[in-house]
Short mmCIF file of C-alpha atoms in Angstrom, two decimals:
data_model
loop_
_atom_site.label_atom_id
_atom_site.label_comp_id
_atom_site.label_asym_id
_atom_site.label_seq_id
_atom_site.Cartn_x
_atom_site.Cartn_y
_atom_site.Cartn_z
CA MET A 1 0.00 0.00 0.00
CA ASP A 2 0.95 3.60 -0.46
CA TYR A 3 1.29 5.70 2.73
CA SER A 4 1.40 9.49 2.84
CA ILE A 5 0.87 12.41 5.21
CA LYS A 6 -2.25 14.54 5.07
CA LEU A 7 -2.20 17.91 6.85
CA LEU A 8 -5.57 18.69 8.40
CA GLU A 9 -6.85 22.04 7.21
CA ASN A 10 -10.55 21.63 7.90
CA TRP A 11 -12.90 18.66 7.95
CA GLY A 12 -14.94 20.08 5.09
CA ALA A 13 -11.97 19.77 2.73
CA LEU A 14 -11.32 16.09 3.51
CA ASP A 15 -12.25 13.63 0.76
CA THR A 16 -11.90 9.89 1.42
CA ASP A 17 -13.53 6.49 0.95
CA CYS A 18 -13.19 5.87 4.69
CA LEU A 19 -12.04 7.83 7.71
CA ILE A 20 -10.74 5.82 10.69
CA ALA A 21 -11.22 7.35 14.15
CA GLY A 22 -11.20 6.06 17.71
CA PHE A 23 -13.63 5.97 20.61
CA TYR A 24 -12.99 4.97 24.19
CA HIS A 25 -14.80 2.74 26.68
CA LYS A 26 -18.42 3.72 27.36
CA ARG A 27 -18.66 5.25 23.87
CA LYS A 28 -16.55 8.32 24.63
CA LEU A 29 -15.36 9.78 21.34
CA GLY A 30 -11.68 10.50 20.67
CA THR A 31 -10.49 13.90 19.43
CA SER A 32 -11.09 13.43 15.69
CA ALA A 33 -14.28 11.45 16.20
CA ALA A 34 -15.65 14.23 18.46
CA GLN A 35 -14.84 16.88 15.86
CA LEU A 36 -16.55 14.85 13.17
CA ASP A 37 -19.53 14.27 15.43
CA GLU A 38 -19.92 18.01 15.84
CA LYS A 39 -19.66 18.51 12.08
CA LEU A 40 -22.31 15.81 11.56
CA SER A 41 -24.68 17.30 14.16
CA GLY A 42 -24.20 14.47 16.69
CA LEU A 43 -24.72 11.61 14.23
CA LEU A 44 -21.86 9.47 15.57
CA SER A 45 -23.03 9.81 19.18
CA ARG A 46 -26.58 8.84 18.24
CA ILE A 47 -25.46 5.76 16.29
CA LEU A 48 -23.18 4.63 19.12
CA LYS A 49 -25.99 4.98 21.68
CA ARG A 50 -28.27 2.67 19.72
CA ASP A 51 -25.51 0.16 18.86
CA SER A 52 -24.11 -2.59 21.11
CA VAL A 53 -20.42 -1.68 20.79
CA GLU A 54 -19.03 -0.07 23.93
CA GLY A 55 -15.52 0.92 22.90
CA LYS A 56 -13.58 -2.10 24.11
CA ILE A 57 -10.16 -2.66 22.56
CA GLY A 58 -10.73 -3.79 18.99
CA ASP A 59 -14.46 -3.03 18.78
CA THR A 60 -15.28 -1.74 15.29
CA LEU A 61 -18.32 0.00 13.86
CA LEU A 62 -18.52 0.91 10.18
CA ILE A 63 -20.90 3.79 9.42
CA ASN A 64 -22.09 4.08 5.82
CA HIS A 65 -24.46 6.50 4.06
CA LEU A 66 -23.17 9.70 5.61
CA PRO A 67 -24.83 12.98 4.70
CA ASP A 68 -21.42 14.36 3.74
CA GLU A 69 -20.53 12.61 0.49
CA GLN A 70 -16.87 13.67 0.67
CA ILE A 71 -16.37 11.21 3.54
CA GLN A 72 -18.11 8.09 2.30
CA ARG A 73 -17.64 5.94 5.42
CA ILE A 74 -16.42 6.30 8.98
CA LEU A 75 -14.79 3.36 10.74
CA LEU A 76 -14.93 3.77 14.51
CA VAL A 77 -12.38 1.67 16.40
CA GLY A 78 -12.58 0.84 20.10
CA LEU A 79 -9.68 2.13 22.21
CA GLY A 80 -10.69 0.61 25.54
CA LYS A 81 -10.20 2.49 28.80
CA LYS A 82 -7.98 5.53 28.31
CA GLU A 83 -5.87 4.83 31.39
CA GLU A 84 -5.25 1.20 30.36
CA LEU A 85 -4.12 1.85 26.78
CA ASN A 86 -0.56 0.60 26.12
CA ARG A 87 1.64 -0.47 23.23
CA THR A 88 0.26 -4.00 23.11
CA SER A 89 -3.38 -2.90 23.08
CA TYR A 90 -2.56 -0.20 20.50
CA ARG A 91 -1.18 -2.85 18.14
CA LYS A 92 -4.22 -5.03 18.79
CA LEU A 93 -6.68 -2.28 17.85
CA LEU A 94 -4.67 -1.54 14.70
CA GLY A 95 -5.03 -5.20 13.71
CA GLU A 96 -8.79 -5.06 14.16
CA ALA A 97 -8.92 -1.79 12.24
CA ILE A 98 -7.21 -3.19 9.14
CA HIS A 99 -9.48 -6.26 9.12
CA ALA A 100 -12.59 -4.07 9.25
CA LEU A 101 -11.16 -1.68 6.67
CA LYS A 102 -10.48 -4.49 4.21
CA ALA A 103 -14.03 -5.81 4.68
CA SER A 104 -15.43 -2.35 3.88
CA HIS A 105 -14.02 -2.55 0.31
CA ALA A 106 -12.64 0.97 0.58
CA ARG A 107 -9.81 1.54 -1.84
CA GLN A 108 -8.24 4.40 0.10
CA ALA A 109 -8.61 5.63 3.66
CA VAL A 110 -7.50 8.34 6.09
CA SER A 111 -6.39 7.25 9.57
CA THR A 112 -6.34 9.33 12.75
CA LEU A 113 -5.54 6.48 15.17
CA HIS A 114 -2.00 7.76 15.76
CA GLU A 115 -3.46 10.77 17.62
CA ILE A 116 -4.19 8.46 20.57
CA ASP A 117 -2.05 8.95 23.68
CA VAL A 118 -0.03 5.77 24.26
CA PRO A 119 2.45 5.80 27.17
CA ASP A 120 6.09 6.09 26.04
CA ALA A 121 5.08 6.20 22.37
CA CYS A 122 5.81 9.14 20.10
CA ILE A 123 3.93 9.85 16.88
CA SER A 124 6.67 8.36 14.68
CA TRP A 125 6.48 5.08 16.64
CA LYS A 126 2.68 5.01 16.37
CA ILE A 127 2.75 5.62 12.64
CA ARG A 128 5.50 3.04 12.15
CA GLN A 129 3.37 0.49 13.99
CA THR A 130 0.34 1.47 11.92
CA ILE A 131 2.21 0.64 8.74
CA GLU A 132 3.68 -2.61 10.08
CA ILE A 133 0.31 -3.85 11.38
CA PHE A 134 -1.67 -2.71 8.32
CA GLU A 135 0.83 -4.38 5.99
CA ALA A 136 0.72 -7.58 8.03
CA GLY A 137 -3.08 -7.52 7.98
CA ASN A 138 -3.09 -6.99 4.23
CA TYR A 139 -0.52 -9.75 3.56
CA ARG A 140 -1.49 -12.77 1.52
CA PHE A 141 0.73 -15.53 0.17
CA ASP A 142 -1.09 -16.64 -2.96
CA GLN A 143 1.74 -16.71 -5.50
CA LEU A 144 1.29 -20.44 -6.05
CA LYS A 145 -2.51 -20.44 -6.32
CA THR A 146 -3.95 -20.64 -9.83
CA THR A 147 -6.79 -18.32 -8.82
CA PRO A 148 -5.66 -15.83 -6.16
CA GLU A 149 -8.45 -14.36 -4.04
CA ASN A 150 -9.69 -10.77 -4.24
CA THR A 151 -7.40 -9.66 -7.03
CA SER A 152 -9.83 -7.26 -8.67
CA PRO A 153 -8.74 -3.59 -8.31
CA GLU A 154 -12.13 -2.53 -6.93
CA ASN A 155 -11.63 -4.78 -3.89
CA ARG A 156 -8.05 -3.75 -3.22
CA LEU A 157 -7.07 -1.30 -0.49
CA SER A 158 -4.19 0.63 -1.99
CA LYS A 159 -3.71 3.97 -0.22
CA ILE A 160 -3.58 5.15 3.40
CA ARG A 161 -3.23 8.81 4.34
CA LEU A 162 -2.16 9.66 7.89
CA LEU A 163 -3.78 12.81 9.22
CA VAL A 164 -1.55 15.24 11.16
CA SER A 165 -2.21 18.75 12.42
CA GLY A 166 1.11 20.62 12.25
CA ILE A 167 4.63 20.89 10.84
CA LYS A 168 6.19 19.28 13.94
CA ASP A 169 3.90 16.26 13.67
CA GLU A 170 4.49 16.15 9.93
CA ALA A 171 8.27 15.69 10.39
CA ALA A 172 7.79 12.97 13.01
CA ALA A 173 5.19 11.26 10.84
CA ALA A 174 7.58 11.26 7.87
CA LYS A 175 10.17 9.46 9.97
CA GLY A 176 7.58 6.89 11.05
CA ILE A 177 6.50 6.29 7.46
CA LYS A 178 10.06 5.83 6.25
CA GLN A 179 10.95 3.32 8.95
CA GLY A 180 7.58 1.59 8.83
CA GLU A 181 7.64 1.07 5.07
CA ALA A 182 11.22 -0.24 5.13
CA ILE A 183 10.59 -2.67 8.00
CA ALA A 184 7.26 -3.84 6.59
CA ALA A 185 8.95 -4.51 3.23
CA GLY A 186 11.73 -6.44 4.99
CA MET A 187 9.13 -8.51 6.84
CA LYS A 188 7.22 -9.20 3.63
CA LEU A 189 10.41 -10.36 1.93
CA ALA A 190 11.17 -12.68 4.87
CA LYS A 191 7.61 -14.04 4.88
CA ASP A 192 7.53 -14.61 1.13
CA LEU A 193 10.81 -16.55 1.21
CA SER A 194 9.81 -18.55 4.28
CA ASN A 195 6.35 -19.48 2.99
CA LEU A 196 7.75 -20.97 -0.21
CA PRO A 197 7.90 -24.80 -0.26
CA GLY A 198 11.21 -26.61 -0.10
CA ASN A 199 11.00 -27.81 -3.68
CA ILE A 200 11.12 -24.17 -4.84
CA CYS A 201 13.11 -22.43 -2.11
CA THR A 202 16.32 -24.47 -2.25
CA PRO A 203 19.69 -23.15 -1.04
CA ALA A 204 20.47 -22.02 -4.61
CA TYR A 205 17.11 -20.24 -4.91
CA LEU A 206 17.58 -18.47 -1.56
CA ALA A 207 20.98 -17.30 -2.74
CA GLU A 208 19.47 -15.96 -5.98
CA GLN A 209 16.88 -13.97 -4.03
CA ALA A 210 19.60 -12.45 -1.86
CA GLN A 211 21.44 -11.42 -5.03
CA LYS A 212 18.27 -9.73 -6.29
CA VAL A 213 18.08 -7.71 -3.06
CA GLY A 214 21.71 -6.70 -3.54
CA LYS A 215 21.10 -5.48 -7.07
CA GLY A 216 18.49 -3.04 -5.75
CA HIS A 217 20.92 -1.16 -3.50
CA LYS A 218 24.27 0.38 -4.44
CA LYS A 219 25.82 -0.01 -1.00
CA LEU A 220 24.81 -3.67 -0.64
CA LYS A 221 27.12 -6.26 -2.16
CA VAL A 222 26.20 -9.94 -2.30
CA LYS A 223 28.48 -12.85 -3.00
CA ILE A 224 27.64 -16.54 -2.91
CA LEU A 225 30.03 -19.27 -1.78
CA ASP A 226 29.26 -22.65 -3.32
CA GLU A 227 30.09 -26.13 -2.05
CA ALA A 228 33.66 -26.05 -3.36
CA ASP A 229 34.27 -22.66 -1.72
CA ILE A 230 32.87 -23.89 1.59
CA GLU A 231 35.03 -27.00 1.42
CA GLN A 232 38.14 -24.98 0.62
CA LEU A 233 37.51 -22.85 3.70
CA GLY A 234 37.48 -25.96 5.86
CA MET A 235 33.88 -25.78 7.07
CA GLY A 236 33.59 -29.49 7.78
CA SER A 237 30.74 -29.07 10.26
CA PHE A 238 28.64 -26.98 7.84
CA LEU A 239 29.29 -29.35 4.92
CA SER A 240 28.34 -32.44 6.90
CA VAL A 241 24.70 -31.27 7.11
CA SER A 242 24.09 -31.27 3.35
CA ARG A 243 25.61 -34.70 2.69
CA GLY A 244 22.18 -36.36 2.63
CA SER A 245 20.73 -33.87 0.14
CA ARG A 246 20.89 -33.61 -3.63
CA GLN A 247 20.76 -29.82 -3.26
CA PRO A 248 24.26 -28.38 -2.77
CA PRO A 249 24.72 -25.89 0.08
CA ARG A 250 25.36 -22.18 -0.22
CA LEU A 251 26.88 -19.57 2.07
CA ILE A 252 25.20 -16.24 1.35
CA VAL A 253 27.38 -13.23 2.17
CA MET A 254 25.70 -9.80 2.17
CA GLU A 255 27.88 -6.77 2.87
CA TYR A 256 26.33 -3.35 3.47
CA TYR A 257 28.81 -0.51 3.97
CA GLY A 258 27.17 2.70 5.08
CA ALA A 259 30.04 3.94 7.27
CA ALA A 260 33.80 4.22 7.00
CA ASP A 261 35.51 1.01 5.91
CA LYS A 262 37.46 0.76 9.15
CA THR A 263 34.32 0.83 11.28
CA GLY A 264 33.67 -2.60 12.76
CA PRO A 265 30.49 -4.08 11.26
CA HIS A 266 27.51 -5.60 13.00
CA VAL A 267 27.33 -9.17 11.74
CA LEU A 268 23.93 -10.87 11.48
CA ILE A 269 23.91 -14.63 10.95
CA GLY A 270 20.72 -16.48 9.99
CA LYS A 271 20.17 -20.22 9.87
CA GLY A 272 18.99 -21.09 6.36
CA LEU A 273 17.80 -24.73 6.43
CA THR A 274 15.42 -24.70 3.47
CA PHE A 275 14.05 -28.06 4.61
CA ASP A 276 14.85 -30.09 7.71
CA ALA A 277 13.68 -33.70 7.87
CA GLY A 278 16.06 -34.35 10.76
CA GLY A 279 18.46 -36.48 8.74
CA ILE A 280 18.99 -40.03 10.00
CA SER A 281 17.42 -38.91 13.32
CA ILE A 282 14.26 -38.33 11.30
CA LYS A 283 11.46 -36.16 12.62
CA PRO A 284 7.87 -37.41 13.17
CA SER A 285 5.78 -37.09 10.01
CA ALA A 286 3.06 -34.95 11.65
CA ASN A 287 3.56 -31.29 10.70
CA MET A 288 6.86 -32.05 8.98
CA ASP A 289 5.73 -29.75 6.17
CA GLU A 290 6.43 -26.87 8.55
CA MET A 291 10.12 -27.68 8.44
CA LYS A 292 10.30 -25.48 5.35
CA TYR A 293 10.30 -22.74 7.99
CA ASP A 294 13.70 -23.81 9.29
CA MET A 295 15.18 -21.06 7.12
CA CYS A 296 13.24 -18.23 8.76
CA GLY A 297 16.41 -17.00 10.47
CA GLY A 298 18.17 -16.72 7.14
CA ALA A 299 15.15 -15.04 5.53
CA SER A 300 15.02 -12.52 8.40
CA VAL A 301 18.69 -11.64 8.00
CA ILE A 302 18.14 -11.04 4.27
CA GLY A 303 15.12 -8.88 5.20
CA ALA A 304 17.10 -6.94 7.83
CA LEU A 305 19.93 -6.21 5.35
CA ALA A 306 17.30 -4.91 2.94
CA VAL A 307 15.98 -2.60 5.69
CA ALA A 308 19.47 -1.26 6.49
CA ALA A 309 20.09 -0.55 2.82
CA GLU A 310 16.66 1.04 2.26
CA LEU A 311 17.09 3.34 5.27
CA GLU A 312 20.69 4.05 4.24
CA LEU A 313 21.83 3.57 7.84
CA PRO A 314 25.29 5.08 8.47
CA LEU A 315 26.89 1.88 9.75
CA ASN A 316 28.34 -1.33 8.37
CA VAL A 317 26.29 -4.52 8.46
CA ILE A 318 27.25 -8.00 7.30
CA GLY A 319 24.65 -10.70 6.69
CA LEU A 320 25.75 -14.34 6.63
CA VAL A 321 23.26 -17.08 5.76
CA PRO A 322 24.45 -20.70 5.73
CA SER A 323 21.88 -22.57 3.64
CA SER A 324 21.39 -26.30 3.25
CA GLU A 325 18.88 -29.13 3.46
CA ASN A 326 19.00 -31.88 6.10
CA LEU A 327 17.71 -35.17 4.68
CA PRO A 328 18.28 -38.89 5.30
CA ASP A 329 20.48 -40.66 2.76
CA GLY A 330 23.20 -43.29 2.58
CA ASN A 331 25.76 -40.49 2.64
CA ALA A 332 24.10 -38.45 5.39
CA ASN A 333 25.50 -37.75 8.84
CA LYS A 334 25.06 -40.69 11.21
CA PRO A 335 24.75 -40.55 14.98
CA GLY A 336 28.25 -41.04 16.31
CA ASP A 337 29.99 -39.40 13.35
CA ILE A 338 32.72 -36.89 14.20
CA VAL A 339 33.31 -33.79 12.07
CA THR A 340 35.94 -31.05 12.21
CA SER A 341 34.71 -27.47 12.34
CA LEU A 342 36.36 -24.42 10.77
CA SER A 343 37.67 -23.50 14.23
CA GLY A 344 39.48 -26.83 14.46
CA LEU A 345 37.24 -28.17 17.23
CA THR A 346 35.89 -31.65 16.61
CA ILE A 347 32.18 -32.39 17.12
CA GLU A 348 30.51 -35.73 17.82
CA ILE A 349 27.09 -35.79 16.18
CA LEU A 350 24.84 -37.61 18.64
CA ASN A 351 21.66 -36.42 16.95
CA THR A 352 21.55 -35.45 13.27
CA ASP A 353 18.45 -33.32 13.93
CA ALA A 354 20.62 -30.91 15.93
CA GLU A 355 22.03 -29.67 12.64
CA GLY A 356 21.46 -25.92 12.82
CA ARG A 357 24.27 -25.47 15.31
CA LEU A 358 26.57 -27.39 12.94
CA LEU A 359 25.98 -24.72 10.31
CA LEU A 360 26.13 -21.78 12.69
CA CYS A 361 29.32 -22.76 14.49
CA ASP A 362 31.38 -22.62 11.29
CA VAL A 363 29.83 -19.31 10.25
CA LEU A 364 30.50 -17.83 13.68
CA THR A 365 34.15 -18.68 13.12
CA TYR A 366 33.97 -17.18 9.62
CA ALA A 367 32.57 -13.94 11.10
CA LYS A 368 35.86 -13.26 12.93
CA ARG A 369 37.48 -12.10 9.67
CA TYR A 370 35.29 -8.98 9.76
CA GLU A 371 36.60 -7.86 13.16
CA PRO A 372 32.98 -7.25 14.16
CA ALA A 373 31.57 -4.74 16.61
CA ALA A 374 29.05 -7.45 17.51
CA VAL A 375 27.69 -10.71 16.12
CA ILE A 376 24.05 -11.76 16.39
CA ASP A 377 22.82 -15.12 15.13
CA VAL A 378 19.13 -15.93 14.72
CA ALA A 379 17.83 -19.44 14.24
CA THR A 380 14.81 -21.70 14.58
CA LEU A 381 17.12 -23.80 16.70
CA THR A 382 15.23 -25.72 19.39
CA GLY A 383 11.70 -26.90 20.05
CA ALA A 384 12.71 -26.64 23.71
CA CYS A 385 12.49 -22.85 23.37
CA ILE A 386 8.75 -23.15 22.73
CA VAL A 387 8.41 -25.32 25.84
CA ALA A 388 10.32 -22.75 27.90
CA LEU A 389 8.87 -19.48 26.59
CA GLY A 390 5.85 -20.29 24.45
CA ARG A 391 5.32 -18.42 21.19
CA HIS A 392 5.39 -14.81 22.40
CA PRO A 393 9.07 -13.90 22.98
CA SER A 394 12.15 -15.29 21.29
CA GLY A 395 14.89 -16.66 23.53
CA ILE A 396 18.18 -14.79 23.80
CA MET A 397 21.56 -15.82 25.16
CA GLY A 398 24.95 -14.18 24.84
CA ASN A 399 28.42 -13.51 26.19
CA ASP A 400 27.99 -9.74 26.54
CA ASP A 401 25.52 -8.15 28.95
CA ASP A 402 25.40 -4.82 27.10
CA LEU A 403 24.63 -6.47 23.75
CA CYS A 404 21.88 -8.58 25.31
CA ARG A 405 20.47 -5.46 26.98
CA GLN A 406 20.46 -3.57 23.68
CA LEU A 407 18.60 -6.39 21.97
CA THR A 408 16.12 -6.65 24.82
CA GLU A 409 15.41 -2.91 24.64
CA ALA A 410 15.15 -3.06 20.85
CA GLY A 411 12.66 -5.91 21.19
CA GLU A 412 10.51 -3.89 23.61
CA HIS A 413 10.54 -0.86 21.32
CA ALA A 414 9.78 -2.89 18.20
CA CYS A 415 7.22 -5.12 19.96
CA ASP A 416 9.34 -8.11 18.88
CA ARG A 417 10.32 -9.24 22.34
CA VAL A 418 13.13 -11.46 23.58
CA TRP A 419 13.75 -13.04 26.97
CA ARG A 420 17.26 -13.78 28.19
CA LEU A 421 18.32 -17.26 29.29
CA PRO A 422 21.63 -18.16 30.97
CA ILE A 423 24.53 -19.98 29.32
CA TRP A 424 26.59 -20.54 32.46
CA GLU A 425 29.76 -22.63 32.42
CA GLU A 426 27.98 -25.43 34.25
CA TYR A 427 26.01 -26.24 31.09
CA GLN A 428 29.26 -27.03 29.25
CA GLU A 429 29.43 -30.29 31.21
CA GLN A 430 26.41 -31.55 29.29
CA LEU A 431 28.28 -31.13 25.98
CA LYS A 432 31.22 -33.36 26.88
CA SER A 433 32.04 -36.18 24.50
CA ASN A 434 34.20 -39.26 25.14
CA PHE A 435 35.49 -39.12 21.57
CA ALA A 436 35.52 -35.47 20.39
CA ASP A 437 35.96 -31.96 21.74
CA LEU A 438 32.20 -31.41 21.88
CA ALA A 439 28.93 -33.29 21.49
CA ASN A 440 26.28 -31.55 19.40
CA ILE A 441 23.54 -32.10 22.00
CA GLY A 442 23.49 -31.86 25.77
CA GLY A 443 20.70 -34.29 26.63
CA PRO A 444 17.04 -33.63 27.44
CA ASP A 445 17.59 -30.98 30.13
CA GLY A 446 17.80 -27.32 29.13
CA GLY A 447 17.89 -27.99 25.40
CA THR A 448 17.68 -24.35 24.35
CA ILE A 449 20.42 -23.34 26.77
CA THR A 450 22.82 -26.16 25.86
CA ALA A 451 22.35 -25.27 22.18
CA GLY A 452 23.33 -21.69 22.97
CA ARG A 453 26.20 -22.91 25.13
CA PHE A 454 27.42 -25.05 22.22
CA LEU A 455 27.54 -21.98 19.97
CA SER A 456 29.32 -19.93 22.62
CA ASN A 457 32.42 -22.12 22.11
CA PHE A 458 32.79 -20.53 18.67
CA ALA A 459 32.13 -16.92 19.73
CA LYS A 460 34.79 -16.29 22.35
CA GLU A 461 36.63 -13.56 20.45
CA PHE A 462 33.79 -11.06 19.94
CA LYS A 463 30.58 -9.75 21.45
CA TRP A 464 27.89 -12.26 20.57
CA ALA A 465 24.21 -12.96 21.10
CA HIS A 466 22.10 -15.90 19.95
CA VAL A 467 18.35 -15.49 19.33
CA ASP A 468 16.24 -18.66 19.22
CA ILE A 469 13.14 -17.92 17.12
CA ALA A 470 11.65 -21.43 17.04
CA GLY A 471 8.46 -20.21 18.72
CA THR A 472 8.09 -16.87 16.95
CA ALA A 473 9.17 -17.27 13.30
CA TRP A 474 5.93 -18.83 12.11
CA LYS A 475 2.39 -19.62 13.20
CA THR A 476 0.96 -23.10 13.02
CA GLY A 477 -2.61 -24.41 12.70
CA LYS A 478 -5.35 -22.45 10.94
CA GLU A 479 -3.18 -19.32 10.69
CA LYS A 480 -0.14 -21.23 9.43
CA GLY A 481 2.44 -18.92 7.91
CA ALA A 482 5.66 -17.03 8.53
CA THR A 483 5.50 -13.99 10.82
CA GLY A 484 8.48 -12.04 9.50
CA ARG A 485 10.05 -12.01 12.95
CA PRO A 486 12.70 -11.08 13.99
CA VAL A 487 13.08 -8.48 11.21
CA PRO A 488 11.62 -5.73 13.49
CA LEU A 489 14.01 -6.71 16.30
CA LEU A 490 17.11 -6.73 14.11
CA SER A 491 16.08 -3.53 12.32
CA GLN A 492 15.46 -1.68 15.59
CA TYR A 493 18.80 -2.87 16.96
CA LEU A 494 20.55 -1.43 13.88
CA ILE A 495 18.54 1.82 14.04
CA ASP A 496 19.48 2.20 17.71
CA GLN A 497 23.17 2.07 16.80
CA VAL A 498 22.86 5.37 14.91
CA GLU A 499 20.15 7.26 16.85
#
């Protein structure tokens, strides 16, 4: 959709298919709704009194057939109790607003919802969230359907204008639009890649899409390392994962330089398993189709690099995406096999379904060549993270308190939350092997933590954080689909480095 700023001159000059305004608990009209009510001689108040909606968070009431033909419809959105409104409830009411707006068949609309007072939220944040939520609500993945739904132009919402009342608000709104559009586009890219099936989105295909992103931005360079390149580097752990697949692996390297060359970059690493059957330690067949989402970390890193380039952030960012499949085959990893990582450490593979860490450990070692300011890896790494934290926050672990704090604060600001877990030395005991330097699993206890602890052995020479997105990268069941997380988290972290 197209988003733009509309300066309010007078209500009589406003022309729109639909105007979106808020009302509080017990049918108390918000600022814009009250002004419209006065212009319409109390019409909104009268309709609310006879209707059953009370103004709870997410209540919606669409009013058609207005006497003023310049405003064809008014969508009233419930704001709840004024004193209880917060960032979470604000995002919820935005979600209900976009659903009701789409159902109205309006092709363009004017929104005033960002005028609402939300604690610790400026106008640019509210507008950014409006765009992110509206774009998410308008998202459909129908590229592979022979007859996509609702494709006719008359049913398509295409333009949103954001009403502001002054020059100061206009500048803040412009910032919110710029960030919101960039992050929403990065999330859409991540969702599109993640929702593709494994027979289309192979490691080679994922690499091609990263190259396309690079071609769209002058400061973003993309190079692809193939199987021979990876072998020449000595990434024995990474290469072992793809041995059971007919699809050769790729290491996607994205380099965005927005600052001086000598400035240490922020390195983002994303697990890019385009399909994970578990290898010889094969997964149960139920819901195995969802293992196409094992590359959501890689897709999010590609999306975050696109955001950095679109916003022209004045810093250096490196994106590294190790991409492979993990399938059973006569040549696949076997439980008990021992591989040698790029770092030189040997790893006993006790479970071939703990393969993501085998990719990430070699790429963490590879990241040292950039002399990074910080390294953040994101991965759908452990089902244990869902058991520990559910599907609301991602798990975070790391060797640097300040980096973990920055990511936690970025997650709160972006509403893409993380929760920190420990990786104390005591957990290293669970990774001991009788035959190699490390085992790739630490037993049934603390599976998310021991996975993070495993990775920490390859991140001793730089600031590092690991984000486990197994519970947040996609939704299952009736709403099955990628969420685009943690693109907002990573983007906000990068924005925070320059603001």
